[in-house]
PDB file of C-alpha atoms in Angstrom:
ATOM      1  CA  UNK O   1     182.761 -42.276 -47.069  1.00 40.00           C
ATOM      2  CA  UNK O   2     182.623 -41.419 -51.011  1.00 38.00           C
ATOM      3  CA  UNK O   3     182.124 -37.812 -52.055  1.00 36.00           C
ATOM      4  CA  UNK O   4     178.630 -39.016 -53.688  1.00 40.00           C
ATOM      5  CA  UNK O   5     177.480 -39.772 -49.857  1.00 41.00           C
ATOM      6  CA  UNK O   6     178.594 -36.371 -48.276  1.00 40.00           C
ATOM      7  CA  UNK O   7     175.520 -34.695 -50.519  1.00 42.00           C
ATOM      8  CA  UNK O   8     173.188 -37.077 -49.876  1.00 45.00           C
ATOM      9  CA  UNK O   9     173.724 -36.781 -46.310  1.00 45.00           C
ATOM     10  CA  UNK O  10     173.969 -33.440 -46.442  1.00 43.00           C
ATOM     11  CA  UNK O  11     170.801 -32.898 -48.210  1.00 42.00           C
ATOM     12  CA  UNK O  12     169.210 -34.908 -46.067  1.00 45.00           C
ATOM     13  CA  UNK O  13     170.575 -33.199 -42.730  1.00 43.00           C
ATOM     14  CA  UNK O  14     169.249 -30.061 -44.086  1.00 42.00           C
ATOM     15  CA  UNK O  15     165.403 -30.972 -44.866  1.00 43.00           C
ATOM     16  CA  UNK O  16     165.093 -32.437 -41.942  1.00 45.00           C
ATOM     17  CA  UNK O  17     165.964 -29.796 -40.364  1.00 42.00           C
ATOM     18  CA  UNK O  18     166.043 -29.710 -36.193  1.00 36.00           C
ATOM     19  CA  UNK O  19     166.551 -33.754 -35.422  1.00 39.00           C
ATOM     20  CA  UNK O  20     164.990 -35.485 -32.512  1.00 41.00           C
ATOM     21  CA  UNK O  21     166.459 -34.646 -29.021  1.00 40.00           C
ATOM     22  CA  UNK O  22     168.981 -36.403 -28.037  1.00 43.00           C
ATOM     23  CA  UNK O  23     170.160 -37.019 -32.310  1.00 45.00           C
ATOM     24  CA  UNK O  24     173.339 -34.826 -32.786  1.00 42.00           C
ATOM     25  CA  UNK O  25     173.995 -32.767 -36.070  1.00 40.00           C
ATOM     26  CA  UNK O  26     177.010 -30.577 -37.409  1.00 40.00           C
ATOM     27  CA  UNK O  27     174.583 -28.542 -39.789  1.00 35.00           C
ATOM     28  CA  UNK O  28     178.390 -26.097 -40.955  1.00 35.00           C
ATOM     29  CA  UNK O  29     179.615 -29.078 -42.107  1.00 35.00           C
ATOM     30  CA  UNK O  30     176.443 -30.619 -43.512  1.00 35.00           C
ATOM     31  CA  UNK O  31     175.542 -27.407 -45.090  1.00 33.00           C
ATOM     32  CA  UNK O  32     179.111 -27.017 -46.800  1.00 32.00           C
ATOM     33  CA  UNK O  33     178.706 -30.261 -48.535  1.00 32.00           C
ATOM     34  CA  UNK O  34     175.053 -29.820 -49.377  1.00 32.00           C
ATOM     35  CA  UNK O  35     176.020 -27.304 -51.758  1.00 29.00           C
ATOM     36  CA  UNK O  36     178.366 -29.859 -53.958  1.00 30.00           C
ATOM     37  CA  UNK O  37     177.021 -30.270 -57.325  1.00 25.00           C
ATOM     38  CA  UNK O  38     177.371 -34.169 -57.769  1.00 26.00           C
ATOM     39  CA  UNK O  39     174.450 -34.434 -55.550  1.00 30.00           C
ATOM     40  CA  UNK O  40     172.295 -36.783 -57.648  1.00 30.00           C
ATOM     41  CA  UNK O  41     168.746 -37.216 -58.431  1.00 33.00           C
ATOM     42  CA  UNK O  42     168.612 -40.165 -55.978  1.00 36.00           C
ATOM     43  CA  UNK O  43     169.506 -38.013 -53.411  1.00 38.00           C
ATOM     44  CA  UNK O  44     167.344 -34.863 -53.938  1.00 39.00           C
ATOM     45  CA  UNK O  45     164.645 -37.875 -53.938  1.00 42.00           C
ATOM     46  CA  UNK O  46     165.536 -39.216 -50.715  1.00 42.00           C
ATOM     47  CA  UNK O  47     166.041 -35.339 -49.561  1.00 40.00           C
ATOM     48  CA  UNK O  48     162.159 -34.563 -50.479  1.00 42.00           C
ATOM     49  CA  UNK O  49     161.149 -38.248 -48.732  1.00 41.00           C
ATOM     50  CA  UNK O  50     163.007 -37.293 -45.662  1.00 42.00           C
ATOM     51  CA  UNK O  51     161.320 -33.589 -45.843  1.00 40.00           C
ATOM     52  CA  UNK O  52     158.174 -34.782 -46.501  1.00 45.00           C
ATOM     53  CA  UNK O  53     158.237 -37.053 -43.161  1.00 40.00           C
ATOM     54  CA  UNK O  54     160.350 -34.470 -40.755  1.00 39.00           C
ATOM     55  CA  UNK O  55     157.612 -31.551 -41.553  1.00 41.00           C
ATOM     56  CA  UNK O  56     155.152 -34.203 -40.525  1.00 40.00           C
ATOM     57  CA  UNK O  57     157.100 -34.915 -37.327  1.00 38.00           C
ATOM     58  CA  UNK O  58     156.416 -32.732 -34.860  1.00 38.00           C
ATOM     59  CA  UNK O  59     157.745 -32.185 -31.437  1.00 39.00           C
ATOM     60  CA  UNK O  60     155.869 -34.538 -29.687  1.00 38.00           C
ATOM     61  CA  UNK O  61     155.749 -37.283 -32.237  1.00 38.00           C
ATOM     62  CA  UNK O  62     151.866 -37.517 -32.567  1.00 36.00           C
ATOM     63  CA  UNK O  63     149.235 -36.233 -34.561  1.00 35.00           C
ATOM     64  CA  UNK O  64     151.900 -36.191 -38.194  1.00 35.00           C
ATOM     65  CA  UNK O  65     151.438 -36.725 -41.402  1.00 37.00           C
ATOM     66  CA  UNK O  66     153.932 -39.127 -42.420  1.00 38.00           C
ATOM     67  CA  UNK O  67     151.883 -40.380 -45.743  1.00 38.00           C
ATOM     68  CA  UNK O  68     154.679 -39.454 -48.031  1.00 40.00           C
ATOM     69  CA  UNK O  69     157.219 -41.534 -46.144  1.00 49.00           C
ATOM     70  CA  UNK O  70     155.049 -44.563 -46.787  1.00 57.00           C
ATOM     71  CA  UNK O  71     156.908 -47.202 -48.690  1.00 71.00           C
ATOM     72  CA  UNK O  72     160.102 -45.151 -49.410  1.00 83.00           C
ATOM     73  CA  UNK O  73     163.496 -47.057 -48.635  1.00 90.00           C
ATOM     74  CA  UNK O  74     166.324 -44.309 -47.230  1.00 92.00           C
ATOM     75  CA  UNK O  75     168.983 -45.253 -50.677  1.00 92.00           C
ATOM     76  CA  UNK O  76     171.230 -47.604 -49.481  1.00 93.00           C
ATOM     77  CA  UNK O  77     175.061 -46.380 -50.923  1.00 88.00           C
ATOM     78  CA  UNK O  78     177.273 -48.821 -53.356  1.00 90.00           C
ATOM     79  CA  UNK O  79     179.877 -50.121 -50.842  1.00 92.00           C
ATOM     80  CA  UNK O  80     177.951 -49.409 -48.111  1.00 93.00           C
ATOM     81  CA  UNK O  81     179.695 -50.161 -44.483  1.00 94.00           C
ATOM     82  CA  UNK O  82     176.822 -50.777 -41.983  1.00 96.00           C
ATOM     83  CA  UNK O  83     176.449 -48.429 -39.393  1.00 96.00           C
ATOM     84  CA  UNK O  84     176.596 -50.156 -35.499  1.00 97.00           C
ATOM     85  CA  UNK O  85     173.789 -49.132 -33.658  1.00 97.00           C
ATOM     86  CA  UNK O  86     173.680 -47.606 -30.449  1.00 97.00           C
ATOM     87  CA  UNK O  87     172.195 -49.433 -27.557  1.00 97.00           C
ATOM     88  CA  UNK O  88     168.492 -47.673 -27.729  1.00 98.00           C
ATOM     89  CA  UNK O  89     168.047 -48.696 -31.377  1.00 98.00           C
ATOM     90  CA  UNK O  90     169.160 -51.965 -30.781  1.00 98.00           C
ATOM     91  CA  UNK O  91     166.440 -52.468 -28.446  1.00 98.00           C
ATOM     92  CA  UNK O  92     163.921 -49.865 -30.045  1.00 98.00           C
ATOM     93  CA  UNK O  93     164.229 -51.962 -32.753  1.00 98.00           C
ATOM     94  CA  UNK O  94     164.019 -55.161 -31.572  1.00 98.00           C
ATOM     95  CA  UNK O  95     160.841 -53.761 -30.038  1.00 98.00           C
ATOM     96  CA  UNK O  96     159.413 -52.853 -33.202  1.00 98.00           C
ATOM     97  CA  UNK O  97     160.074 -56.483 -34.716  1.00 97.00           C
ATOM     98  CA  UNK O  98     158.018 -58.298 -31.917  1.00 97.00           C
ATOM     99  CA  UNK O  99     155.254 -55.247 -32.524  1.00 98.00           C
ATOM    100  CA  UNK O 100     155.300 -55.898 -35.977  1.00 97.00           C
ATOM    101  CA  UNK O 101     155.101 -59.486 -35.176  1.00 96.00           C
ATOM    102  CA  UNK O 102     152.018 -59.450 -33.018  1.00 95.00           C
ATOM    103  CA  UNK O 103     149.702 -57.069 -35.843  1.00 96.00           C
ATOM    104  CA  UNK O 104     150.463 -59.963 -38.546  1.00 94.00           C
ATOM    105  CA  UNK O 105     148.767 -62.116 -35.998  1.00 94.00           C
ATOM    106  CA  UNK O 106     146.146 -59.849 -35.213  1.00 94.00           C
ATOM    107  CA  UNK O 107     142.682 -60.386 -36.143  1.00 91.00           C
ATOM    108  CA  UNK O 108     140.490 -57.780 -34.459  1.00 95.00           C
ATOM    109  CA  UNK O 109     140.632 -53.968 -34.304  1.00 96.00           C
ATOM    110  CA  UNK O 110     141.650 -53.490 -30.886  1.00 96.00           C
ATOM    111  CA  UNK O 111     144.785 -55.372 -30.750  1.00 96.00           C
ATOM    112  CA  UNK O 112     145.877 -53.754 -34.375  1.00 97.00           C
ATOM    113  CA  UNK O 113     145.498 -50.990 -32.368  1.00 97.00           C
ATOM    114  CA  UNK O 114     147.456 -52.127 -29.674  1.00 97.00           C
ATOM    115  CA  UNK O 115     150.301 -53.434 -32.137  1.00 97.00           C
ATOM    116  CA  UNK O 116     150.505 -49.782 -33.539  1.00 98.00           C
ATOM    117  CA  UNK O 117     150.566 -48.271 -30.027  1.00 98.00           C
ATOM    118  CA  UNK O 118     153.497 -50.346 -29.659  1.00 98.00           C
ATOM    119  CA  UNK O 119     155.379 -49.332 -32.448  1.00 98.00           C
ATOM    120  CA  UNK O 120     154.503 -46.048 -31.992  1.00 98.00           C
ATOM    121  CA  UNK O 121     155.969 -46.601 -28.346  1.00 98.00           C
ATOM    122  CA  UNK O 122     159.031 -48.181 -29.459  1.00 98.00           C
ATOM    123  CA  UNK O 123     159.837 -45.381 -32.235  1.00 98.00           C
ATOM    124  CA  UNK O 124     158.998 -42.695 -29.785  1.00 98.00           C
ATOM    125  CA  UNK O 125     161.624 -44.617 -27.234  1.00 98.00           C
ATOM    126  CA  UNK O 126     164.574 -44.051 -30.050  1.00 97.00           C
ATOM    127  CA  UNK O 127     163.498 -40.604 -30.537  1.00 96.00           C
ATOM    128  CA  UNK O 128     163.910 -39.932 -27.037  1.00 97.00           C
ATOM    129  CA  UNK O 129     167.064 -42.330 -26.809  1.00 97.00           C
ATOM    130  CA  UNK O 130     169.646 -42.825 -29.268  1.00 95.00           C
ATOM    131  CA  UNK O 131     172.006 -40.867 -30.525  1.00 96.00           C
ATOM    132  CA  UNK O 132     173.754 -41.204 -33.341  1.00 96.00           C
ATOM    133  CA  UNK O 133     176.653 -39.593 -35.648  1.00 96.00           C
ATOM    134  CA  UNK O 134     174.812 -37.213 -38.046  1.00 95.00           C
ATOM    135  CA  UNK O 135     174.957 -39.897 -41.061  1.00 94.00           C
ATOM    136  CA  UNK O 136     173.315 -42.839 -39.262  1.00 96.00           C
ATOM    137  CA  UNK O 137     171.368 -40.549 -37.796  1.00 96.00           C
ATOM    138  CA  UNK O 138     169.504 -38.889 -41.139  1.00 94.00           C
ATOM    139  CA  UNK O 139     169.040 -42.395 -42.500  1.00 95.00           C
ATOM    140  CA  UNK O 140     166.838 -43.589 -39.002  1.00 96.00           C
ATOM    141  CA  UNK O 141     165.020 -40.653 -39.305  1.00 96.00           C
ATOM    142  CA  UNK O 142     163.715 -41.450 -42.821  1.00 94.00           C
ATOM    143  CA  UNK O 143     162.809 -45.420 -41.231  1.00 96.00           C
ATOM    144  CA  UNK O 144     161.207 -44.405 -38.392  1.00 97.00           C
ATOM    145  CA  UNK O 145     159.222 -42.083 -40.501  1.00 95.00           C
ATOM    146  CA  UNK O 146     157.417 -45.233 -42.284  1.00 96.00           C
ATOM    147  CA  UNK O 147     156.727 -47.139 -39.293  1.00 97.00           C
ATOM    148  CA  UNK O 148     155.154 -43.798 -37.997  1.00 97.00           C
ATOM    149  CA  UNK O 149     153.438 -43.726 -41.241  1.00 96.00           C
ATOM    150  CA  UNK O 150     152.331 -46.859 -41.011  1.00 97.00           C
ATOM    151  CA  UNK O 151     150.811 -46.655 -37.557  1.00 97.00           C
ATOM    152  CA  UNK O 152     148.958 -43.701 -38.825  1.00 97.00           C
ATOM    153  CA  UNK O 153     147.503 -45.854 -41.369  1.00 97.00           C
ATOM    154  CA  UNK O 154     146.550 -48.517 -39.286  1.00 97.00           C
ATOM    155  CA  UNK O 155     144.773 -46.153 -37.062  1.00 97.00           C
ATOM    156  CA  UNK O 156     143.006 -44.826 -39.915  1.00 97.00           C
ATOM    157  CA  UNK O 157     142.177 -47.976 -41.210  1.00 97.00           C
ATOM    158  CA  UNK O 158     142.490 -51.223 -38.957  1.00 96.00           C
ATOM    159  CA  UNK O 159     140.909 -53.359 -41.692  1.00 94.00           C
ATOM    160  CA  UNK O 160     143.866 -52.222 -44.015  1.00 95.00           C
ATOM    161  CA  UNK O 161     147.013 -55.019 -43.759  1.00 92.00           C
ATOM    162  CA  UNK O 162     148.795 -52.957 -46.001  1.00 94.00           C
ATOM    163  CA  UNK O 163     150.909 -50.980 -43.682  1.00 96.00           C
ATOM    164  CA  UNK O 164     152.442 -53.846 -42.075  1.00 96.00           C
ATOM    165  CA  UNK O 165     153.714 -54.832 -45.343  1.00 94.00           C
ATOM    166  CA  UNK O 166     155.176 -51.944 -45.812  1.00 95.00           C
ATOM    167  CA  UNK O 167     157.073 -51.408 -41.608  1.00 97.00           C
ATOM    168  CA  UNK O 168     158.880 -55.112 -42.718  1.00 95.00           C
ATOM    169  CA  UNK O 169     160.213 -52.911 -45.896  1.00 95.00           C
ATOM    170  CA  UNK O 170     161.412 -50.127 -43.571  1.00 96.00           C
ATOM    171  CA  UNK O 171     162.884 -53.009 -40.876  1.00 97.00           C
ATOM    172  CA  UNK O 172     164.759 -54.461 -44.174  1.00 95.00           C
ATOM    173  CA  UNK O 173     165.803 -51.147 -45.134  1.00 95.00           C
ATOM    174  CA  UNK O 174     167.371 -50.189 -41.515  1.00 96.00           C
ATOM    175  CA  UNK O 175     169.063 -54.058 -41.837  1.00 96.00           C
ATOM    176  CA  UNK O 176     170.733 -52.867 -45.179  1.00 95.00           C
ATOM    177  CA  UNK O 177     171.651 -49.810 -43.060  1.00 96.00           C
ATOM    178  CA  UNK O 178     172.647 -50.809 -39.964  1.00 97.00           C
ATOM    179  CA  UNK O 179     174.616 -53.825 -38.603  1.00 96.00           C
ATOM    180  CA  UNK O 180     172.290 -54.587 -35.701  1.00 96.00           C
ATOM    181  CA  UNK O 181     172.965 -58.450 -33.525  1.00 94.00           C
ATOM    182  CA  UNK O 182     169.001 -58.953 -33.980  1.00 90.00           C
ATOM    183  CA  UNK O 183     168.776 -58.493 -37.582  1.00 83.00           C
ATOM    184  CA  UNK O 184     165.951 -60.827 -38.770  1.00 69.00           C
ATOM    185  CA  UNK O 185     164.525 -61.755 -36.004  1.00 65.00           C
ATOM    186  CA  UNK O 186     160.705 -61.091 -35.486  1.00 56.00           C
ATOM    187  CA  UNK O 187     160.523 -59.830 -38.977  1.00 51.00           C
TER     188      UNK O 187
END
């Protein structure tokens, strides 16, 4: 890890606050670097994104605001050495893809419902499941915050396509991120 990740990570850590149960966090540490003065502006970008969606997550993953998060890739580091996924994000994921999958084919409000329902399912599933090193850990936060975003839009609005468009940008994004077997497939 380069010195330019430790604040954005750190920044990160720190507006999101309390992570998910079962997500671990070493807030001394993260704190400590968050005060290092080559954070950059990407990063105190990325920091308000991932604020925005963790004040808008509460604790038990419904009823959140997650507008902001809409459309906003976590940055993806020069050099960057893909994470390995646990075995819960793996399949939360892969979960997501097929949900993802099935509300491109959908054609009438009640299975776009569904199809949301299912994502919302699957992200609440890696909430509850994985855990991750604090790094990995900030960065799913910020994904899983558009595809709840999405699914709050797609509640909102059925008729809206939009949304879906944007949970394939935040499956790309975790592929950039993470080095999951299933990249790619469903998506």
């Amino acid at each position: 890890m380069n010195v330019k990740q430790i604040p954005l990570v750190a920044a990160l850590a720190l507006a999101l606050g309390t992570l998910a149960p079962g997500c671990t966090q070493d807030t001394s540490s993260a704190a400590s670097a968050a005060s290092d003065a080559t954070a950059t502006a990407q990063a105190d970008q990325a920091a308000t994104s991932a604020s925005d969606a963790a004040g808008a997550h509460d604790d038990d993953h419904h009823g959140h605001d997650t507008a902001h998060a809409a459309g906003v890739d976590f940055p993806v580091p020069d050099h960057h050495v893909q994470w390995e996924p646990d075995a819960p994000l793996i399949e939360g994921m892969s979960r997501v893809r097929a949900a993802i999958g099935s509300l491109e084919q959908a054609s009438d409000e009640a299975t776009i419902l569904a199809g949301a329902a299912e994502v919302d399912a699957a992200v609440e599933y890696m909430f509850e499941n994985c855990s991750l090193p604090v790094e990995p850990d900030v960065a799913l936060h910020a994904v899983l915050a558009r595809f709840m975003a999405g699914t709050q839009a797609l509640q909102a609005d059925p008729s809206d396509a939009a949304p879906v468009h944007d949970m394939h940008g935040a499956v790309a994004n975790y592929e950039a991120l993470f080095d999951d077997p299933n990249e790619g497939a469903g998506s």
